[in-house]
XYZ file of C-alpha atoms in Angstrom:
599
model
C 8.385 48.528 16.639
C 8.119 46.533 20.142
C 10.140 48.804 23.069
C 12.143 47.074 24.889
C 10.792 45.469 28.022
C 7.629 47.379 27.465
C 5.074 47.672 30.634
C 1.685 46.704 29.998
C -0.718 49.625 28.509
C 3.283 51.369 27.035
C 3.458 49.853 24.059
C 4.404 51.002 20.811
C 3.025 48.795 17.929
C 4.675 48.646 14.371
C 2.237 50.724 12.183
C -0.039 47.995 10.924
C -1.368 49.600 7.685
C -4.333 47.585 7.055
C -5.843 50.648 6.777
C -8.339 48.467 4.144
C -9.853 46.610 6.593
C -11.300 47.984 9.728
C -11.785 44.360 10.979
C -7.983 43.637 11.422
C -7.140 47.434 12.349
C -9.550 46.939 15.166
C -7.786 43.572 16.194
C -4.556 45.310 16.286
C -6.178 48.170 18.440
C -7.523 45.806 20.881
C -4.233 43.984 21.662
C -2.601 46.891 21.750
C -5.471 48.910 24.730
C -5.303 45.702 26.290
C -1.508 45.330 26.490
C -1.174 42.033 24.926
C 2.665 42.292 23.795
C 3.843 38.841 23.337
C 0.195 38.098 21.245
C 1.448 41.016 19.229
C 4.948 40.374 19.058
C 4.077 37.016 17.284
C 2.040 38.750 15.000
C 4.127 41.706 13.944
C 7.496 40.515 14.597
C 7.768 37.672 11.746
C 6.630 36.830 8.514
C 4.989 33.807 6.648
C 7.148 31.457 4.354
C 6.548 29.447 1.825
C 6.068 25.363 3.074
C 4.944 22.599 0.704
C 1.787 24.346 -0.090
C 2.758 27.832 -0.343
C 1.961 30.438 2.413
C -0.611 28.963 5.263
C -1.314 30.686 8.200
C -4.726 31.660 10.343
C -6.631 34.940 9.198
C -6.360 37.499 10.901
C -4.213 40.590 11.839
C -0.691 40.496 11.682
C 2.524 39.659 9.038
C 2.903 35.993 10.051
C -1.075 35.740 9.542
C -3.559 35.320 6.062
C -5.356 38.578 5.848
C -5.524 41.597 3.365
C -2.435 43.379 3.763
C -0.024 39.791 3.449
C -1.863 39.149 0.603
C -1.458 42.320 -1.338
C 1.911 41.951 -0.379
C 2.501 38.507 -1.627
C 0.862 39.723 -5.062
C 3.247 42.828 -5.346
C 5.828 40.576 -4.846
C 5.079 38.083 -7.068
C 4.436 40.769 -9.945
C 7.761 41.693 -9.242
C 9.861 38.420 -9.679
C 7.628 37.415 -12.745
C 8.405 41.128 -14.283
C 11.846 40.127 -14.104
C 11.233 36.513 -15.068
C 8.819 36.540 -18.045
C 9.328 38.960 -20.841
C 5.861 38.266 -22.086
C 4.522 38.545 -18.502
C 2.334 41.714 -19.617
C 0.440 39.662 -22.028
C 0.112 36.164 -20.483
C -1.003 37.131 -16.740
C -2.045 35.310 -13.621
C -4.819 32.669 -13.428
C -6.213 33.244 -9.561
C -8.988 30.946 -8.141
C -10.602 30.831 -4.733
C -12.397 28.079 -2.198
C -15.497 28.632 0.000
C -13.008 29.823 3.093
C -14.320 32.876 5.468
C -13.712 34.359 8.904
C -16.056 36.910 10.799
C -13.846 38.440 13.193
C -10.884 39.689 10.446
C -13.111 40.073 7.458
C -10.717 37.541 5.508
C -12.711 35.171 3.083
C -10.784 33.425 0.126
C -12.900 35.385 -2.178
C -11.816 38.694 -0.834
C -8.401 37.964 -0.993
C -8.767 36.507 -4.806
C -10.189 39.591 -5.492
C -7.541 41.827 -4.011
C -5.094 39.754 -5.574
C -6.629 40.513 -9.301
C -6.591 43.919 -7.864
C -2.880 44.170 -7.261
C -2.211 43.114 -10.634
C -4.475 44.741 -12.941
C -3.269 48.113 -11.360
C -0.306 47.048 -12.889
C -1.943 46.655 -16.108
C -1.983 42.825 -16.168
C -4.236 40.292 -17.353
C -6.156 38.165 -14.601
C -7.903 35.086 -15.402
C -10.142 35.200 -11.948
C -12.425 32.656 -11.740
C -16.159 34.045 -10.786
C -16.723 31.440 -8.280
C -15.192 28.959 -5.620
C -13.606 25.839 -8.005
C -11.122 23.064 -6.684
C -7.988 23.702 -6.420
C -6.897 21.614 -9.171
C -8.725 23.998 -11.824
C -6.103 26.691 -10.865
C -2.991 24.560 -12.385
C -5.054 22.885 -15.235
C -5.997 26.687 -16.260
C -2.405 27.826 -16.417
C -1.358 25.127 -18.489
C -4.272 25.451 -20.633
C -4.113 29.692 -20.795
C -0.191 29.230 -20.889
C -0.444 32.143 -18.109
C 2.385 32.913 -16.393
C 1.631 31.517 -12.878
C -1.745 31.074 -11.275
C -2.659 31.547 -6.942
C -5.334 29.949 -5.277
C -6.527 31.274 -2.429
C -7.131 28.138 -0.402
C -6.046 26.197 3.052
C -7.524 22.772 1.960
C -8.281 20.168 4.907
C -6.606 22.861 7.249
C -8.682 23.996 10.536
C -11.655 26.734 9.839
C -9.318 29.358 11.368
C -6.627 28.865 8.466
C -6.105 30.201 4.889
C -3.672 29.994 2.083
C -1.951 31.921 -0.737
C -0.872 28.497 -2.929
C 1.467 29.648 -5.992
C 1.814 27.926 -9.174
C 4.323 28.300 -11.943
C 3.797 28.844 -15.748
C 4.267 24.366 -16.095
C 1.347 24.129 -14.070
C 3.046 22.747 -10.943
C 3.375 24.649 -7.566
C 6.407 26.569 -7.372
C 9.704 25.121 -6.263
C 13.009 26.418 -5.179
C 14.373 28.816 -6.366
C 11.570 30.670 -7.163
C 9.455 30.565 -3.693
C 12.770 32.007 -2.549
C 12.702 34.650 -4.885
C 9.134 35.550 -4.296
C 9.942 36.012 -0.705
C 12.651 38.225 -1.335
C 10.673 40.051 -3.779
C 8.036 40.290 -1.211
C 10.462 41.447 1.663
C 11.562 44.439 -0.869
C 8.159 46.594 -1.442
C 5.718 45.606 2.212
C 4.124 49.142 1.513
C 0.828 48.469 -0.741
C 1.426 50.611 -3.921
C -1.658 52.119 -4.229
C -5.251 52.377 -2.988
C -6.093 50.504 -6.468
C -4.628 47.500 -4.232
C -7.178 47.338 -1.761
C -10.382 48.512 -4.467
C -12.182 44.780 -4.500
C -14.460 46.540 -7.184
C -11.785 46.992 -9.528
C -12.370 43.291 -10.781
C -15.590 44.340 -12.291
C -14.615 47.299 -13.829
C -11.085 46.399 -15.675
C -10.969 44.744 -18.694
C -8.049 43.049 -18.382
C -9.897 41.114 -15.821
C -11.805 37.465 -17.376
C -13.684 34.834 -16.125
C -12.466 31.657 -17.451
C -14.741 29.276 -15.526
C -17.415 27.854 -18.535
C -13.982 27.444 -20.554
C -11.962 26.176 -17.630
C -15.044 23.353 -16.633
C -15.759 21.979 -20.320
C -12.035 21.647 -21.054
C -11.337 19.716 -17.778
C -14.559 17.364 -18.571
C -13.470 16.939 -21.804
C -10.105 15.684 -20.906
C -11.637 13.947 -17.778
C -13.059 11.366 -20.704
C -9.728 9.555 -21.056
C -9.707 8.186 -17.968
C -12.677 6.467 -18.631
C -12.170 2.701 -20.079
C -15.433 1.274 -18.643
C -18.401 4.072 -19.809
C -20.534 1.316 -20.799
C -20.412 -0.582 -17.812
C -20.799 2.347 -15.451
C -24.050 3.034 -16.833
C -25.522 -0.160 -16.226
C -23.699 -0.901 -12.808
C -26.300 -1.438 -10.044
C -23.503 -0.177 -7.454
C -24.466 2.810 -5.760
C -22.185 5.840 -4.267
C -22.416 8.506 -1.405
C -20.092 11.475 -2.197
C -19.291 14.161 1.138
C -17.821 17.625 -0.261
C -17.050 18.099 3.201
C -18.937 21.824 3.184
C -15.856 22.965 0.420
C -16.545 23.239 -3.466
C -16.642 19.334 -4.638
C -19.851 18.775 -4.801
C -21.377 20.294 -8.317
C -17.794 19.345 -9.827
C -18.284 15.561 -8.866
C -21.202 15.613 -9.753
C -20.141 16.290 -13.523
C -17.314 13.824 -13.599
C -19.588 11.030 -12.799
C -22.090 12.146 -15.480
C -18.427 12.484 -17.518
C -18.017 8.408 -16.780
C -21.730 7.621 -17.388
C -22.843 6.943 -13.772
C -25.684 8.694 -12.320
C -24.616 11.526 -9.434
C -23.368 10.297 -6.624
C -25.838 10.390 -3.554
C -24.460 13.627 -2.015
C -24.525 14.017 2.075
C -26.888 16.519 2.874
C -25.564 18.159 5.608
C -22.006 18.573 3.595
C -22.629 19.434 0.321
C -23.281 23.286 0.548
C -20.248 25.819 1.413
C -19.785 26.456 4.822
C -16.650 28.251 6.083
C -17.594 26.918 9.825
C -17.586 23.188 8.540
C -20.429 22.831 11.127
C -20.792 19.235 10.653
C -17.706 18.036 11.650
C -14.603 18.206 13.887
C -12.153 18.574 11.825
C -13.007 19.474 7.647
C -10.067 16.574 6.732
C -11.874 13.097 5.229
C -7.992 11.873 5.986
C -9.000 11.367 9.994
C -11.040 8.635 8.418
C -13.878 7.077 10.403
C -14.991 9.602 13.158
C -15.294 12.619 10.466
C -17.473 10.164 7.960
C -20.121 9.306 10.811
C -22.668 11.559 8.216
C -21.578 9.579 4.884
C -21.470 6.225 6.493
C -24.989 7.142 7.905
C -26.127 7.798 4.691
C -24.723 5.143 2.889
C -26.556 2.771 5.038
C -29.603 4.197 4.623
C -29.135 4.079 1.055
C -27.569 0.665 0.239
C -24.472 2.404 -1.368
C -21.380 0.415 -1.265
C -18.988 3.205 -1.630
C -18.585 6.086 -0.224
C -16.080 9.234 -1.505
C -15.399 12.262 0.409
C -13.439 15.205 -0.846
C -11.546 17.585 1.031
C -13.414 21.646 1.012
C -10.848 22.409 -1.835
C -11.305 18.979 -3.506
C -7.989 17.701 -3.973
C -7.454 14.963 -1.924
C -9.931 11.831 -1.816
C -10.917 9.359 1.329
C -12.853 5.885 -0.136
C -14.695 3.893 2.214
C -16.031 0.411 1.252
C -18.770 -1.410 2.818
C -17.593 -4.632 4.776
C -18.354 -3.523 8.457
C -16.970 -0.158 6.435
C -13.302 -0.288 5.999
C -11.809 3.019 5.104
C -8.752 2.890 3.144
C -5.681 4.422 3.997
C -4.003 6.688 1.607
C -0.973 4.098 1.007
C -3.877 1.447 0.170
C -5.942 3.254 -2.427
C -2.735 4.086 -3.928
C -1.886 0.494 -4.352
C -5.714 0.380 -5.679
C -5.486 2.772 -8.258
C -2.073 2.025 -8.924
C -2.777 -1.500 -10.023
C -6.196 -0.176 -12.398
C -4.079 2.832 -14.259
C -1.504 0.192 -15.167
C -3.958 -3.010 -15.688
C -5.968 0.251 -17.678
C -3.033 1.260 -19.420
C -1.788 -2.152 -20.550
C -5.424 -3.237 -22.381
C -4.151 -0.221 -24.935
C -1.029 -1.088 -24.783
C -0.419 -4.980 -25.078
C 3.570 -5.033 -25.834
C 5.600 -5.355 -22.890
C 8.459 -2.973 -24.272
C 5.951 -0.142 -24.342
C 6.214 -0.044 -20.459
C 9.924 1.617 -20.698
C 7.937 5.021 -21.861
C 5.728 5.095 -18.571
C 6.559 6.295 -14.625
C 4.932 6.382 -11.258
C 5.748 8.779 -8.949
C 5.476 8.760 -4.969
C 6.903 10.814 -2.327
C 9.587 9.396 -0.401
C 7.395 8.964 2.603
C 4.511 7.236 1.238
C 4.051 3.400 0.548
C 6.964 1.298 -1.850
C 4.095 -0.609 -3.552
C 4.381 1.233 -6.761
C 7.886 0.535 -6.553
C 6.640 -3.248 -6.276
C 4.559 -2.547 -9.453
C 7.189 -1.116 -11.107
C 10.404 -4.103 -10.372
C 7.663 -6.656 -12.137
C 5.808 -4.853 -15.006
C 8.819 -2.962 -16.119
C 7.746 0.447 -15.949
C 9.825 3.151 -13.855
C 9.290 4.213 -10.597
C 10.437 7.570 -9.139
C 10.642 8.819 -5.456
C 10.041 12.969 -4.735
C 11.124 14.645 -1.582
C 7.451 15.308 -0.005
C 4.768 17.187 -1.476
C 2.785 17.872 -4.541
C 5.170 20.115 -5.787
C 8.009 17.532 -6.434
C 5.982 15.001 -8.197
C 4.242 17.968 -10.117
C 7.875 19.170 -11.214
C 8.972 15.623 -11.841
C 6.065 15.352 -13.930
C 6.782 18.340 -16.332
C 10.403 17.785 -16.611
C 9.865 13.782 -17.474
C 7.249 14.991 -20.419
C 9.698 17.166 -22.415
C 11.671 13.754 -22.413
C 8.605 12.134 -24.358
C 7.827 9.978 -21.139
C 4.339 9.800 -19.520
C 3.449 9.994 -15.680
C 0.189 7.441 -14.948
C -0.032 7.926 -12.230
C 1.249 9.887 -8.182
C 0.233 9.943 -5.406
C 1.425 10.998 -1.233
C 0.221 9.081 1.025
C -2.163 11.855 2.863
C -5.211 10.747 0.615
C -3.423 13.068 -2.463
C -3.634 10.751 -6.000
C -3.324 12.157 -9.873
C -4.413 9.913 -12.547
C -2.318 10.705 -15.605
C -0.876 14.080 -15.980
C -3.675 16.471 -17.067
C -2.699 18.502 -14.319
C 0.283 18.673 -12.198
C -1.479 18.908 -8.767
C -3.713 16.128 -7.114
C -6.845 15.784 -7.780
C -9.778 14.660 -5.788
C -12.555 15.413 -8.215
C -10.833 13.235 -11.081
C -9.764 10.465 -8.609
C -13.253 9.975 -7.678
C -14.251 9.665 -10.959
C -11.941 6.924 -11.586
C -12.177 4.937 -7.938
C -16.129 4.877 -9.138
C -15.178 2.908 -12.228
C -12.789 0.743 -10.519
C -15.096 -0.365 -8.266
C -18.223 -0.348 -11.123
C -15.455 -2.826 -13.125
C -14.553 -5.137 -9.894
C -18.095 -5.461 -8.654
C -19.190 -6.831 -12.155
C -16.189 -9.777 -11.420
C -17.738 -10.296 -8.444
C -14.730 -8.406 -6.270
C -14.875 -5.898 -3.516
C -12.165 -2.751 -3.366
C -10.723 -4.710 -0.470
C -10.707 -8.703 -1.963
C -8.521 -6.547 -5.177
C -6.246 -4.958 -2.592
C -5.329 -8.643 -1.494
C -4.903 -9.943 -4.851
C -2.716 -7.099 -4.990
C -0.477 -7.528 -2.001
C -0.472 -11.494 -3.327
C 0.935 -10.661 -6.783
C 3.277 -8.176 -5.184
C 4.093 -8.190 -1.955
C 2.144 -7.547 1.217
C 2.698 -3.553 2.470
C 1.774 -2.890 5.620
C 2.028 0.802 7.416
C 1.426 2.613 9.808
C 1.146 6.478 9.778
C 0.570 9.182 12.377
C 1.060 12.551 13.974
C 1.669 14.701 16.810
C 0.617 18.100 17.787
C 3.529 20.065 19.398
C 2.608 24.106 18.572
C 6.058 25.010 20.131
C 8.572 25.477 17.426
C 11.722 25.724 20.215
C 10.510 22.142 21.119
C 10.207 20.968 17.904
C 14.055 22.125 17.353
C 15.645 19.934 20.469
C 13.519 16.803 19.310
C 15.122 17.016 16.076
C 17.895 17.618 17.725
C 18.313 15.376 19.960
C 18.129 12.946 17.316
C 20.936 13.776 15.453
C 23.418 14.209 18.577
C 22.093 11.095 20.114
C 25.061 9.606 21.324
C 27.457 12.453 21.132
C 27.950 15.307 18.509
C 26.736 13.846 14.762
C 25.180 10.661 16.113
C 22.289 9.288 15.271
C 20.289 6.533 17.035
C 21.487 2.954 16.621
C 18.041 0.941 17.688
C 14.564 1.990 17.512
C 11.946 -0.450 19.500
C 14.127 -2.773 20.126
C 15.623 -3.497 16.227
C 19.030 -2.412 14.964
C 18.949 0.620 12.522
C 20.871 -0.181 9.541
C 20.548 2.899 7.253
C 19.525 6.831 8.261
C 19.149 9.099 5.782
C 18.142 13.080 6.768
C 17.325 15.475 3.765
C 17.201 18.095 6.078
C 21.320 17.968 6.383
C 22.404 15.730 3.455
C 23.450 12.952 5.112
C 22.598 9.142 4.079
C 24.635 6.577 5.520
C 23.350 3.669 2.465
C 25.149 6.228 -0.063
C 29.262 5.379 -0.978
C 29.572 9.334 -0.402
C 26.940 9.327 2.517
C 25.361 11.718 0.592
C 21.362 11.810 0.157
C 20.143 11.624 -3.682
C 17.066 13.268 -2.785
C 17.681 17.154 -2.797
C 18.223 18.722 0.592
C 15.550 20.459 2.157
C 16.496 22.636 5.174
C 13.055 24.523 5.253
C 11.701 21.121 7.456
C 13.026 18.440 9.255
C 12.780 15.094 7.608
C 14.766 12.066 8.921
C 14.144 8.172 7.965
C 15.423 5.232 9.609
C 16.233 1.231 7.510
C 15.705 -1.386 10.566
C 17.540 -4.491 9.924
C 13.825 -6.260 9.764
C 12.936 -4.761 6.685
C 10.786 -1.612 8.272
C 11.477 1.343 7.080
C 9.776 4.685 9.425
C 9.901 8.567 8.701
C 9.978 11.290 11.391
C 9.168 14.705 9.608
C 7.626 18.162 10.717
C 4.341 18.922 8.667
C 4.565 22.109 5.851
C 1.309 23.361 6.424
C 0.211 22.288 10.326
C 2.060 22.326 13.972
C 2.394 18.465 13.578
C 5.529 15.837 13.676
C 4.804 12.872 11.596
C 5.918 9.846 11.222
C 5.177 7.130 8.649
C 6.553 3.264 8.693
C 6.158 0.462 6.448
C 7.267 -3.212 5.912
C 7.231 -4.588 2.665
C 7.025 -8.178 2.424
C 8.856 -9.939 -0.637
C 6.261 -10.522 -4.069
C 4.548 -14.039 -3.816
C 4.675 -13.668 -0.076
C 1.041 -15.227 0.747
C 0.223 -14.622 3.529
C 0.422 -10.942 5.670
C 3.428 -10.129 7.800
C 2.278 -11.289 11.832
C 3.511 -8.491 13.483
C 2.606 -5.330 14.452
C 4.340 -2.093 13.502
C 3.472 0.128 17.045
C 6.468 -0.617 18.714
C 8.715 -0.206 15.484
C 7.367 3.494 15.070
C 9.691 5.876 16.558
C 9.215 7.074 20.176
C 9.537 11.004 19.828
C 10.819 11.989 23.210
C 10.793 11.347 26.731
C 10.087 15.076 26.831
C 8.374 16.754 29.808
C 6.750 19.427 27.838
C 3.425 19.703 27.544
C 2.530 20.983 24.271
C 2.593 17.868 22.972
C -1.015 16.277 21.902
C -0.851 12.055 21.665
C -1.707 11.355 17.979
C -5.454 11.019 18.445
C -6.643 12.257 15.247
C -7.925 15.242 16.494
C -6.927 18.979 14.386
């Protein structure tokens, strides 16, 4: 425990049994000689949760931190809850995949961990399907559905700073886990923190149990396999003069896109240099997310230059989420306007195999709630349905599985921070896929003479122009975080939300986070309530609608707005959306960061 009040150099430190790793004992030691009780007290004194992509945290010592002990004791606990769950959980076991992530100073690298997950389980006597090297994180869902294992982890913190690392948890549909089980998990967790055995910490014992296989050769040829029916266009793609730069963004992309162009008959994609080997220091860039757009594609855009390639791709370092860029003084694309993009090609795809219009009552497209309302557009004209999810991958991966056991089929998802799924192979986005198929969209327009950005027109001319505009803000103090949120919803007194927001009258608020939505008879919201995160959106009477929510994985407040113009509407709306976005606080604290793209 912490004493009370402690003096500096008399503290007592809550045992930290990471008696595994000498790298994180030693941290602990350090603080501790050096008197450091509020750095440990944030350490030791709380514990991760699960957000919208499971547990994410820095490495390092500590139980709200990524580093061997938490993860042993995530496993144990999640061996415990699927004991109970799964009377078959002996025989179908865990699926448990790793990225390219490492840190020095705590000894932590995603392949470690994987390992000392397997560990924790097969001392249990359970099978482990641990893959034998880095894959994207899509490979981890696509195995469990295709193994039928139980659940799968993958040992990943995407586009998250070099510092962070993740413990992502999926269920036996293939989708990440949802409430109640990440609940469950936690508690499960919460119940046994001492490791079992020193069989928990033994990284070795993965090559000495046979319970332990590798499914990666079976894994890779089933996925490229399947990969093949999203290709409509192979014999085009192999004669199409247009030319491609691919970034893996120093993760695991790079071999795997490779293979899902040669899937689609192109030739590889010209691959950035610097970028496409592993590198846990992402030395080339900033900030390791392709999402910041411009100033972390300098290298690609370079390159494509050099090369005459019209597009370039870029995958995040765990390959599951997708930034295009399109020469024309390069315009890169938002995540709300490739989704409009490959909205428009899976449907204009789906329809050349499907020519009767009643056929279109079988098919969906998903979105979260705070991405664009073009599919929605899509959906009011063509006649297929259109579903909203609260955000993250989770909900639409859910959504997903429960609409197949009605007999209907998901074409395509997508949120709008760069995450897309063409079709429903797996319930997770996928960037390695999605690049496959934005290659062939572009291979098909380019041969009618069209750019990526003359088709987004068409587009927004058929159905309505979208426009939106979508940001952050950095604010690492929780407390602050609170009274913002707070503020909000006691406005103008006790229960009151704002009226006006730039100016414009508010005519609808809806917040998940407490239930409430003022457009409902029974002011009740019909998206599920979510009290683990703020989330609050705001109707203007001009037809904007604009999202305030606190990020699941990152220290950052969003927000997200959008007008949607009326289908036929020619001609793009003439105003901007700056003002319309809401102003987060007149707050004198200083933790906040303006939203300058930085990580």
């Amino acid at each position: 425990h912490l004493g009370s009040s402690p003096e500096p150099g008399d503290v007592t430190v809550f045992t930290w049994t990471s008696t595994g790793n000498q790298w994180t004992r030693a941290q602990v030691e350090s603080l501790v000689g050096a008197g450091r009780v509020d750095d440990l007290s944030r350490r030791l004194c709380s514990r991760m949760s699960f957000g919208t992509a499971g547990l994410r945290a820095p490495m390092g010592a500590g139980f709200n931190r990524i580093n061997d002990l938490t993860v042993i004791q995530s496993t144990q606990g999640l061996y415990s809850y699927l004991c109970r769950y799964f009377a078959d959980f002996s025989s179908r076991g865990v699926v448990v995949g790793f990225d390219t992530r490492g840190q020095e100073e705590s000894g932590c690298s995603s392949h470690r961990l994987a390992k000392l997950t397997a560990a924790v389980l097969l001392s249990r006597d359970v099978p482990v399907h641990l893959f034998s090297s880095f894959v994207p994180t899509p490979y981890v869902p696509y195995a469990v559905k295709k193994l039928r294992a139980a659940a799968g982890v993958m040992i990943t913190a995407s586009h998250n700073p070099k510092e962070d690392n993740g413990y992502k948890v999926y269920w036996c549909n293939g989708a990440q886990i949802a409430s109640p089980h990440d609940k469950e998990i936690l508690r499960c967790i919460e119940e046994q923190l001492e490791p079992w055995s020193a069989s928990c910490w033994d990284v070795g014992l993965v090559d000495r149990c046979s319970l332990r296989t590798d499914p990666l050769t079976q894994i890779n040829s089933c996925y490229m396999d399947e990969l093949a029916s999203l290709c409509f266009h192979r014999d085009l793609n192999s004669s199409s003069p247009l030319k491609f730069v691919h970034s893996s963004f120093h993760g695991v992309g790079h071999a795997f896109v490779q293979q899902a162009f040669r899937v689609f008959g192109f030739p590889p994609p010209i691959a950035v240099p610097e970028q496409k080997d592993p590198d846990p220091n992402f030395s080339s860039v900033r900030c390791p997310n392709p999402e910041e757009g411009e100033s972390v594609l300098e290298l690609s855009l370079l390159l494509a230059e050099r090369e005459n390639a019209r597009v370039v791709l870029a995958t995040d370092p765990d390959a599951d989420r997708l930034a295009v860029a399109e020469k024309c003084g390069w315009k890169v694309f938002t995540g709300n306007e490739m989704a409009a993009l490959l909205g428009w090609w899976m449907f204009f795809t789906w329809k050349e195999n499907h020519p009767e219009p009643a056929d279109a009552q079988s098919i969906y497209m998903l979105a979260t709630t705070v991405s664009s309302k073009i599919l929605q557009a899509f959906a009011r004209i063509e006649g297929f349905h259109f579903e909203e999810t609260l955000p993250g991958f989770k909900w639409i991966g859910n959504r997903i599985h429960e609409l197949s056991k009605t007999g209907s089929r998901v074409i395509f998802s997508f949120e709008e921070s760069i995450g897309f799924l063409c079709g429903d192979t797996v319930l997770d986005k996928d960037g390695v896929s999605s690049a496959a198929v934005v290659a062939e969209m572009a291979a098909y327009l380019h041969n009618k003479n069209l750019s990526l950005i003359q088709q987004l027109h068409n587009i927004y001319q058929t159905y309505g122009y979208h426009v939106s505009k979508t940001s952050y803000v950095v604010c690492n103090d929780p407390p602050t975080i609170q009274r913002i949120f707070s503020r909000i919803r006691n406005f103008d007194g006790s229960g009151s939300y704002p009226k006006t927001c730039g100016g414009v009258q508010i005519v609808h608020v809806r917040d998940v986070t407490t239930g409430y939505d003022s457009s409902q008879p029974d002011l009740r919201s019909v998206l599920p309530v979510s009290r683990s995160s703020h989330m609050i959106t705001f109707t203007l009477k001009n037809g904007v609608v604009a999202t305030l929510r606190t990020s699941g994985t990152e220290p950052k407040i969003k927000y997200y707005t959008e007008f949607c113009a009326a289908p036929g509407q020619r001609s793009a709306p003439r105003f901007c959306l700056t003002e319309l976005s809401p102003r987060l606080s007149s707050t004198d604290e200083t933790d906040f960061q303006p939203p300058s793209h930085s990580c």
